[in-house]
Coordinates of C-alpha atoms and ligand atoms in Angstrom, one line a residue:
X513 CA -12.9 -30.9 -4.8
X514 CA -15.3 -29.4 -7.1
X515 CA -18.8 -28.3 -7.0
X516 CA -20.3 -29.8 -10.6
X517 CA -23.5 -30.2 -11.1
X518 CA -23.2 -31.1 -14.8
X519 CA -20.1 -32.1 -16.8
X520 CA -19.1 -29.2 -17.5
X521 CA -20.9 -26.2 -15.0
X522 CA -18.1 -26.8 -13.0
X523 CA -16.8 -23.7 -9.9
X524 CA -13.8 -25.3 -8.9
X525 CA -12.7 -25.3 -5.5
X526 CA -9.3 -24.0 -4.8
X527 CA -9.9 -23.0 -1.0
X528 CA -7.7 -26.2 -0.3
X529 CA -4.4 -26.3 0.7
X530 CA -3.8 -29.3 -1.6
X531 CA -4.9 -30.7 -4.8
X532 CA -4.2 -32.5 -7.9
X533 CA -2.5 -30.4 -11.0
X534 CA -4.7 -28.6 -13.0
X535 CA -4.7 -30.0 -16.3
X536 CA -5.2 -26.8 -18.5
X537 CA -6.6 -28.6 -21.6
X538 CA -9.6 -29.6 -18.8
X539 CA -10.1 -26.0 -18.0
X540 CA -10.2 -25.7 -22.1
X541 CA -12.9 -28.1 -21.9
X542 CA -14.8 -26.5 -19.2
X543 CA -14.4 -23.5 -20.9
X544 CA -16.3 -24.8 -24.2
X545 CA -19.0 -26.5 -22.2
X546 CA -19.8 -23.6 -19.9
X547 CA -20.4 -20.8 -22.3
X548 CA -23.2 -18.4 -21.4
X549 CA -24.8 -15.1 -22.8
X550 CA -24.3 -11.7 -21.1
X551 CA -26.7 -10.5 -23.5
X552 CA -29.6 -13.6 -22.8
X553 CA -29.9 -13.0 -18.9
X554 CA -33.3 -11.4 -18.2
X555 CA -32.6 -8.4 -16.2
X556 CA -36.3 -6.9 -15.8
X557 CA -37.1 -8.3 -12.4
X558 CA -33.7 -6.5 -11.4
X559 CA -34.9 -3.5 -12.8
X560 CA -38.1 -3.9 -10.5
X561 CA -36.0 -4.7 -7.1
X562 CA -33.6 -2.4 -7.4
X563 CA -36.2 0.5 -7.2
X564 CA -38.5 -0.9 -5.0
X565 CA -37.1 -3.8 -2.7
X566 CA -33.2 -2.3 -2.4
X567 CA -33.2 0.6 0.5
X568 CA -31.8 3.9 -0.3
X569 CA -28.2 3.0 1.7
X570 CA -28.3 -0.7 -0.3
X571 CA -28.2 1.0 -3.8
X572 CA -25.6 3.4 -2.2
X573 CA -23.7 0.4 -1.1
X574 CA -24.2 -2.1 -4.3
X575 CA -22.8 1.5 -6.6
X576 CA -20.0 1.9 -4.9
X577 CA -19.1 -2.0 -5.1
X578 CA -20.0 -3.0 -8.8
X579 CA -18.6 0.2 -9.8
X580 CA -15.2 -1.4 -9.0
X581 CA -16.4 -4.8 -10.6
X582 CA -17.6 -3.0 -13.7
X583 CA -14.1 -1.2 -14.2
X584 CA -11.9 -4.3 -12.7
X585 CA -13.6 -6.3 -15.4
X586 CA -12.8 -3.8 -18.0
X587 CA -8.8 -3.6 -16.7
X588 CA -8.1 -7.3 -16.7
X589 CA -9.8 -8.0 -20.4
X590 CA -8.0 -5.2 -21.1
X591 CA -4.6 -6.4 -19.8
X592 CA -4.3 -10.1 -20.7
X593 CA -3.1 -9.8 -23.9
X594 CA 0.4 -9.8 -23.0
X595 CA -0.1 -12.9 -21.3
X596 CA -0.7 -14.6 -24.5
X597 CA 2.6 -13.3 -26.5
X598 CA 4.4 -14.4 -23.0
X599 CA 3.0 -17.5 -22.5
X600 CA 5.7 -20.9 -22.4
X601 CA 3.5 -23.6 -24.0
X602 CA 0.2 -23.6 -26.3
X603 CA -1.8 -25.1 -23.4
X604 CA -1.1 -21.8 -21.7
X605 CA -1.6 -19.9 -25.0
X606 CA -4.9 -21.4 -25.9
X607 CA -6.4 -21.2 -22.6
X608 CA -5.4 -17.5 -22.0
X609 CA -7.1 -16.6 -25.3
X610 CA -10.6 -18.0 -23.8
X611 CA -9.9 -15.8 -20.7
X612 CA -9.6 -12.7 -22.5
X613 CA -13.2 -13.6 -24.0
X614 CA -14.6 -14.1 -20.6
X615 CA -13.3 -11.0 -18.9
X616 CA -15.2 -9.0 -22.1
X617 CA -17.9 -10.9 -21.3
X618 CA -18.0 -9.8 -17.7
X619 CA -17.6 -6.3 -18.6
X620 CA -20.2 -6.7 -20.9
X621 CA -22.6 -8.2 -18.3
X622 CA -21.7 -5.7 -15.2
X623 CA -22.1 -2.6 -18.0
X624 CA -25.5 -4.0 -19.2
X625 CA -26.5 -4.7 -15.5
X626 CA -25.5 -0.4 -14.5
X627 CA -27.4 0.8 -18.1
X628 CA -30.8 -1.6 -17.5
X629 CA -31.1 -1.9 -13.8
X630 CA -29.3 1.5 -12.3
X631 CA -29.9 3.8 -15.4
X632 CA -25.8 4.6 -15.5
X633 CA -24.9 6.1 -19.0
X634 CA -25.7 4.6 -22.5
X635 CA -22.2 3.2 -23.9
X636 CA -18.9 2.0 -22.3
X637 CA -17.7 4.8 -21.9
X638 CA -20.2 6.4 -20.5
X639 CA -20.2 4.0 -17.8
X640 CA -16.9 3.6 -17.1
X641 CA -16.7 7.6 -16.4
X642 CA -20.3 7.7 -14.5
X643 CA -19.0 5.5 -12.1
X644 CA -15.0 6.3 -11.8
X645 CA -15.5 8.2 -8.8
X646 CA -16.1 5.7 -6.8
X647 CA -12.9 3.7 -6.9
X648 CA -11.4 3.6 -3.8
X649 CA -7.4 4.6 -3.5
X650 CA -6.2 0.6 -3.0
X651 CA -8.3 -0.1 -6.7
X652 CA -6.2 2.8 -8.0
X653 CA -3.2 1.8 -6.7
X654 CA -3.7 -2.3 -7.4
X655 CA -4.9 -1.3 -11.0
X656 CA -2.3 1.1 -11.4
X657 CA 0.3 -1.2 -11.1
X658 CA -1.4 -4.2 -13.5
X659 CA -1.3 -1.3 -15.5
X660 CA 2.5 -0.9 -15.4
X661 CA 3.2 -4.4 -15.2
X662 CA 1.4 -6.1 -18.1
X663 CA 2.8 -3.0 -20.4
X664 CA 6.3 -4.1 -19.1
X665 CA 5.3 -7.5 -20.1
X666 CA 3.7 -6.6 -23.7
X667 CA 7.7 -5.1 -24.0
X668 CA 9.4 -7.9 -22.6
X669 CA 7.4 -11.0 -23.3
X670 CA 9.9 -13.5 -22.5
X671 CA 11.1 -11.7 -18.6
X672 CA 9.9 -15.0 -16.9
X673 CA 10.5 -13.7 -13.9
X674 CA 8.1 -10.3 -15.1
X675 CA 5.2 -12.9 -16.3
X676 CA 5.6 -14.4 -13.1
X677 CA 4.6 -11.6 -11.1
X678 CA 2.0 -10.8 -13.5
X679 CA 0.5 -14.1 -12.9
X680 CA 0.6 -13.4 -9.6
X681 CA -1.0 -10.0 -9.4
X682 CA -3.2 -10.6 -12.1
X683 CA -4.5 -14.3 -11.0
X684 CA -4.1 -14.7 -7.4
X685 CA -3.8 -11.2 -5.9
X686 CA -6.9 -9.4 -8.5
X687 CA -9.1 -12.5 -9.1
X688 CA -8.2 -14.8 -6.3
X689 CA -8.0 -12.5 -3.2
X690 CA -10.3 -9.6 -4.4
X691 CA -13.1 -10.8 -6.8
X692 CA -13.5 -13.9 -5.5
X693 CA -14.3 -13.5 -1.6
X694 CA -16.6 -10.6 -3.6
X695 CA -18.1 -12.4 -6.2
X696 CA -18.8 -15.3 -3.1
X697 CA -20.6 -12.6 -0.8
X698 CA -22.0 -10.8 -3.3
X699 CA -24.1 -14.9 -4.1
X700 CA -24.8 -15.3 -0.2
X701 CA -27.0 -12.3 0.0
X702 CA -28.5 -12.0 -3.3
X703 CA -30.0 -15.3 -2.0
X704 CA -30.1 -14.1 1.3
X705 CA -32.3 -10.9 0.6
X706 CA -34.1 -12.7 -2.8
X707 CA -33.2 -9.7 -4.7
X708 CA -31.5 -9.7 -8.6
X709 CA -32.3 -13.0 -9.9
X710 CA -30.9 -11.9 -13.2
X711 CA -27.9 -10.3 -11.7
X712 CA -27.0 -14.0 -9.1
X713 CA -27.8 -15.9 -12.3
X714 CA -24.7 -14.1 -14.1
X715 CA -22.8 -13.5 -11.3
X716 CA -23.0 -17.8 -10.8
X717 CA -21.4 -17.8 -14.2
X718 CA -18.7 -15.4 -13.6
X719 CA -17.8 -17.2 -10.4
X720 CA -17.5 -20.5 -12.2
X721 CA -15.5 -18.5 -15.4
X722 CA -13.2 -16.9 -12.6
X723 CA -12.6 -20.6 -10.6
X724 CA -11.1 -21.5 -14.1
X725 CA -8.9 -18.6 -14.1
X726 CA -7.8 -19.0 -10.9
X727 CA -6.8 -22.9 -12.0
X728 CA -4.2 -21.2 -14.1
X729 CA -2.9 -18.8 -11.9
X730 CA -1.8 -21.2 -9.3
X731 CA -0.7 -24.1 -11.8
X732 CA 1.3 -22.0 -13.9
X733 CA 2.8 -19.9 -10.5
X734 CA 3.7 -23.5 -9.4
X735 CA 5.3 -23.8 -12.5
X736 CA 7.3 -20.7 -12.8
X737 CA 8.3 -20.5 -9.1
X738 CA 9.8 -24.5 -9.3
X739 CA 12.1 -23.1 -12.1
X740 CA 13.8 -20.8 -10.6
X741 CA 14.9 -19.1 -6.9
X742 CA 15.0 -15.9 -9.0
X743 CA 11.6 -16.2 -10.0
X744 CA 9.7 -16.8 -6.7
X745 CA 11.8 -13.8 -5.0
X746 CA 10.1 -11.9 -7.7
X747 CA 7.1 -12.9 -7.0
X748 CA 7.4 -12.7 -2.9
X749 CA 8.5 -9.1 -3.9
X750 CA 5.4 -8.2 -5.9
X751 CA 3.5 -9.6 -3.2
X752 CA 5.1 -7.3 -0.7
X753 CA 4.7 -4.3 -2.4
X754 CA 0.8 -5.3 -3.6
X755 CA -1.0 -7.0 -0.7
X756 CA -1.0 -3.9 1.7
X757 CA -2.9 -2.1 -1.3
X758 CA -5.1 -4.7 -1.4
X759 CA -6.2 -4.6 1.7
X760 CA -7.8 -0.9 0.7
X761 CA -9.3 -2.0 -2.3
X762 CA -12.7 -3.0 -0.5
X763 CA -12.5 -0.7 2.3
X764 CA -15.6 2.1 2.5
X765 CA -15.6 5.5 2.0
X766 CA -14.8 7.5 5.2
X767 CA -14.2 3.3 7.2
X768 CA -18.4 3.6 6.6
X769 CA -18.8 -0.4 7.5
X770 CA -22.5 0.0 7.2
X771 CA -21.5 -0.1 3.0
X772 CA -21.3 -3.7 3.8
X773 CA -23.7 -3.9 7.1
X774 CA -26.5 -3.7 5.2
X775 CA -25.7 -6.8 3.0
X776 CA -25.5 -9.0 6.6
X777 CA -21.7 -8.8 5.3
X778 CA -19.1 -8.2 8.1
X779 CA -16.0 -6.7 7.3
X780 CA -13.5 -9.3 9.4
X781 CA -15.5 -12.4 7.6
X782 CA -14.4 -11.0 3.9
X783 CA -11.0 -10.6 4.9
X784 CA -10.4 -13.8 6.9
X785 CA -12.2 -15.2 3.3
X786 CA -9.8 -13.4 1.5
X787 CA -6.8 -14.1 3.3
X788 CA -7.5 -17.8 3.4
X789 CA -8.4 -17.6 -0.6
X790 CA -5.0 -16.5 -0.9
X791 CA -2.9 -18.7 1.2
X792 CA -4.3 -21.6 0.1
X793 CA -4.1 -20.2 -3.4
X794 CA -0.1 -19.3 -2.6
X795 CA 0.0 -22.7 -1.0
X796 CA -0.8 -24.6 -3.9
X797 CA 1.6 -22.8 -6.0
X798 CA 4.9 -23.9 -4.0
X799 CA 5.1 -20.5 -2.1
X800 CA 4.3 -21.2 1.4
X801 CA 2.7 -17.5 3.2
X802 CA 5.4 -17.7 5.7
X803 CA 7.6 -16.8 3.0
X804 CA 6.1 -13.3 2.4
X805 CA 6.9 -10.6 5.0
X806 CA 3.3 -8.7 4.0
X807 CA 1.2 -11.7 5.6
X808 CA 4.1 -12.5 8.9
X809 CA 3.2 -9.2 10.0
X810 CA -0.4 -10.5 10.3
X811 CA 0.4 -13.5 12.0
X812 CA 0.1 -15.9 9.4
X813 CA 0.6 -18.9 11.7
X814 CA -2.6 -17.8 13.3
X815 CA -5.7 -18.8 12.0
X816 CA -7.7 -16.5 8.9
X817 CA -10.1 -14.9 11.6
X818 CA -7.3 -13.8 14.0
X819 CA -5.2 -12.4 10.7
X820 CA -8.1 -10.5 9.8
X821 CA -8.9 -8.5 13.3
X822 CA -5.0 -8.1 12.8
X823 CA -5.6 -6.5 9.0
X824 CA -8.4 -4.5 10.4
X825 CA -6.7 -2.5 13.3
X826 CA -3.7 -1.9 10.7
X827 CA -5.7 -0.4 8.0
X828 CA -8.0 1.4 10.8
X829 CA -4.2 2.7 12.2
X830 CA -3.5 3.6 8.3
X831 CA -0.7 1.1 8.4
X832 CA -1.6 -1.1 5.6
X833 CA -3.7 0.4 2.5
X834 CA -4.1 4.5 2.1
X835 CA -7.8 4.8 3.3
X836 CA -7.0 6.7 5.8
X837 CA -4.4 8.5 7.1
X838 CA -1.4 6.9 9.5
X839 CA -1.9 7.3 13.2
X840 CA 0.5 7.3 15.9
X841 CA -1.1 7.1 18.8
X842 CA 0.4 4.9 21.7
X843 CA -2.4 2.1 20.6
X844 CA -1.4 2.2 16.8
X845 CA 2.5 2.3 17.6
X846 CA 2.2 -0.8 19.1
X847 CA 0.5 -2.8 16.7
X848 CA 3.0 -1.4 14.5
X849 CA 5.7 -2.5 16.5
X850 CA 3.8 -6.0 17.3
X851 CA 4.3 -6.2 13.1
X852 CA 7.6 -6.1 13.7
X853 CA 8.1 -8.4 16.5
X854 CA 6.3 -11.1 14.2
X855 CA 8.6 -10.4 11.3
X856 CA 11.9 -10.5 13.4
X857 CA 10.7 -13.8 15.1
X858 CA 10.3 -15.0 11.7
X859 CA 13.5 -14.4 10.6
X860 CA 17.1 -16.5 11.8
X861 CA 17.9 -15.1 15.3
X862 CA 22.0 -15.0 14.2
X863 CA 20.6 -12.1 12.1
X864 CA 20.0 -9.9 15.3
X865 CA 23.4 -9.6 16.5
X866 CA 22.1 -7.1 19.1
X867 CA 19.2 -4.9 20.8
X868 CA 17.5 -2.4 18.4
X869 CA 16.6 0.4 20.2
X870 CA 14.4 3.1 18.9
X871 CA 13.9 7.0 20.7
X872 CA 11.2 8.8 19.2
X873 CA 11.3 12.9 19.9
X874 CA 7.7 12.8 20.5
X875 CA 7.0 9.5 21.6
X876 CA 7.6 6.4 24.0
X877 CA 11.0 4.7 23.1
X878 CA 11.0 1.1 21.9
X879 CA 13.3 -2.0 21.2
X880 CA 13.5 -5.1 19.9
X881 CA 15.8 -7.8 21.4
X882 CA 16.4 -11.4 22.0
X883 CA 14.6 -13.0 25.1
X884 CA 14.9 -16.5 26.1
X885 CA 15.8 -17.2 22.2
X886 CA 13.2 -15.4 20.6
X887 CA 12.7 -11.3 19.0
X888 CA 10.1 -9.6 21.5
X889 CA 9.9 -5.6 21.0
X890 CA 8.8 -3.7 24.0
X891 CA 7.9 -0.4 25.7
X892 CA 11.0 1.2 27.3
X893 CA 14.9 1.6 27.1
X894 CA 17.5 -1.4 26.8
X895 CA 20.9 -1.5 27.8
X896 CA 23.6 -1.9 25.3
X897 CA 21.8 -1.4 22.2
X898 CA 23.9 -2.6 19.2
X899 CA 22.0 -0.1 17.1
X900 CA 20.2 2.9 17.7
X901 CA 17.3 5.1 15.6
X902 CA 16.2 8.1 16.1
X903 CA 13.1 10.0 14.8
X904 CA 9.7 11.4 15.0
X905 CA 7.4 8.5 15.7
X906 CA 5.2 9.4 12.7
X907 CA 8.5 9.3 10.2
X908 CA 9.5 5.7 11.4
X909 CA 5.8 4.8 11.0
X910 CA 6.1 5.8 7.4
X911 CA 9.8 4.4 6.8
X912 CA 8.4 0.8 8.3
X913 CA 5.3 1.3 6.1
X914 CA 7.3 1.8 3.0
X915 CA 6.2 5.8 2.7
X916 CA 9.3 6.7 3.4
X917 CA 12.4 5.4 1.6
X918 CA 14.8 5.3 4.9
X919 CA 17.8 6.6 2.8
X920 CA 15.9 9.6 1.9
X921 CA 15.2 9.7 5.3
X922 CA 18.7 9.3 6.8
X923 CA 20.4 12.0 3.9
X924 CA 17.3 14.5 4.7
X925 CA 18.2 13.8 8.5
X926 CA 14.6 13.1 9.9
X927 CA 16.0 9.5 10.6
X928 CA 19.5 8.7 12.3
X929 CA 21.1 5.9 13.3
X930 CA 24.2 4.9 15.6
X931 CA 25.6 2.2 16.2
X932 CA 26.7 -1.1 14.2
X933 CA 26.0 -0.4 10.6
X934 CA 25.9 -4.1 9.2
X935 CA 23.5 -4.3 11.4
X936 CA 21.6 -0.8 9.9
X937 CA 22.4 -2.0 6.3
X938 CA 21.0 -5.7 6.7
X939 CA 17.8 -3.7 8.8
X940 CA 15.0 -3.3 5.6
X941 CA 15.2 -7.3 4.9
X942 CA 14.9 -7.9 9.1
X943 CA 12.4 -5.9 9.5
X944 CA 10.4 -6.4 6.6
X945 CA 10.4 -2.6 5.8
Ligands
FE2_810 FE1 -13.7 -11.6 -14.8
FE2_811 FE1 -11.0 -13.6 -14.4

């Protein structure tokens, strides 16, 4: 359950799909037990490896990624005050306060680690702008909207259904799918290589700090989403809307996968870690993944590996994530519509009353239909279709990747549809779009 090897140096292990509750005056405990200096690590051996054991592309590689470390730190110390005036009960209250002291004390470590050991700027500040550029388009995007979020919250403290989805962007999307498949890989090859003994030795606290976090994320989700049906279609909505810019957050610049090649790390290994960090995570918190349309369309019956080579050709397609732009070649059209055949499947079949068919100016036509009980989209014409769409195939590629509002799209005219409009009217929540 737990990896302890004293009372209280505790990472606790919430890979698994089941566990006890999470008693929050035990992650208080933890808490007190487990404090650590940022400013007592010894960084000097650091120092000495990253000039002369790191190669040239490692250091290239190791900016770009604690760059987004260094300023995700900042955000979320930054951010989880609203938490506190939001909270339900003083075990909540109490232990958010000592998370807002450990995310400092991250900050403070990464900036001390980019000042000593990569010579980056001599305040906060200084840092923080020396290093900006690097942020990739999903950290903007996934930031941006903490941003907005925990504002709305520091507004509207007692929106349960609005400190829900905080929870679940801040805890389980930021720390439990992102920084902790990181924080995990970034251990393995420290080790690996025998490079930044100062750096692992901090990085080993912030993993256990974060494992506490994490603890409260999923048991006060759990919480929230038992209460009401309201509140867990919030948070399936946030999820929605966040998890394809996720999936950006720790892509490369220009898809350069030897960013993470030269760390032994391969890119489908962090996200099937990722994506299983967050199912279980989601799991343990009463919301089961089939539930959220974002991780269907990757096949979340299949196992992590198989969901990640799934992810991979999406965001390679520019279908999940901005990092690159979206593609519409025959080969990326049908993953795109392979997305759809999973979410259709997923959904009651009395829901498809009739074929979809879809005729593209400049492209292959599709459609989706009912065959021997199940939705399967394919190549080609049907006969009868109870609805019909028609548009360029890169304008449907952005309505289904939720680029393109389709009402804009219908008044404007680049998308039209015939047929049986219940059918049109009930199509974003069939399709997932
Ligand atoms: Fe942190
Ligand atoms: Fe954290």
């Amino acid at each position: 359950m737990a990896r302890e090897t004293a009372d209280t140096d505790v990472e606790l292990d919430l890979d698994q799909a089941a566990g006890p509750a999470i008693d929050l005056t035990r992650l208080y405990k933890l808490w007190e037990g487990g404090n650590w200096s940022a400013f007592a690590i010894d960084l000097s051996q650091d120092a000495v490896d990253w000039r002369e054991k790191l190669s040239p592309k490692q250091r290239e590689a190791s900016r770009w990624n604690y760059s987004m470390f260094v300023h995700g730190e900042e955000a979320v110390a930054r951010t989880l005050a609203p938490f506190v005036t939001a909270a339900l009960t003083q075990e909540q209250r109490i232990f958010l306060t000592t998370q807002i002291v450990d995310e400092a004390r991250h900050h403070v470590f990464f900036d001390r680690f980019m000042r000593e050991v990569m010579g980056e700027g001599n305040s906060y500040g200084e840092v923080l702008e020396a290093v900006r550029p690097e942020l990739t388009p999903g950290f903007r995007r996934v930031f941006g909207e903490l941003d907005r979020l925990t504002d709305q919250l520091r507004r509207q403290p007692s929106n349960r259904p609005l400190y829900a989805q905080c929870i679940a962007l801040y805890h389980i999307v930021v720390e439990g799918t992102l920084a902790h498949p990181g924080q995990r890989f970034m251990l393995d090859y420290m080790s690996q290589f025998d490079v930044l003994p100062g750096f692992r030795e901090g990085i080993a606290h912030i993993a256990r700090d974060e494992s506490r976090h994490m603890a409260f994320g999923v048991q006060t989700l759990g919480e929230l989403v038992a209460e009401s049906p309201l509140i867990r279609r919030a948070v399936i909505r946030l999820l929605n809307r966040a998890l394809p810019w996720a999936v950006g957050v720790l892509t490369p610049p220009r898809l350069d996968f030897d960013y993470l090649r030269v760390f032994d790390i391969n890119i489908e290994d962090l996200y099937a870690f990722s994506l299983k960090s967050l199912e279980t995570k989601l799991t343990r918190a009463g919301i089961q993944p089939s539930e959220v349309v974002a991780l269907v369309k990757l096949g979340v019956s299949d196992p992590p590996s198989a969901q990640a080579a799934r992810t991979l050709a999406l965001m390679r397609a520019g279908m999940v994530s901005d990092a690159v732009p979206l593609d519409v070649s025959e080969d990326s059209m049908t993953l795109l519509f392979e997305a759809l055949e999973r979410v259709a499947a997923a959904a009651p079949p009395s829901s498809l009353p009739g074929p979809i068919q879809w005729e593209f100016s400049d492209a292959e036509p599709w459609y989706l239909a009912i065959e021997r009980g199940a939705a399967t989209v394919r190549r080609g014409r049907v006969a009868n279709p109870a609805l019909t769409l028609r548009s360029t195939a890169l304008d449907w590629a952005r309505v289904a990747t939720e680029r393109l509002d389709p009402r804009w799209a219908m008044a404007t005219r680049r998308l039209s549809v015939s047929g049986d409009w219940r059918l049109a009217l009930r199509l974003p929540a069939l399709l997932g779009a």
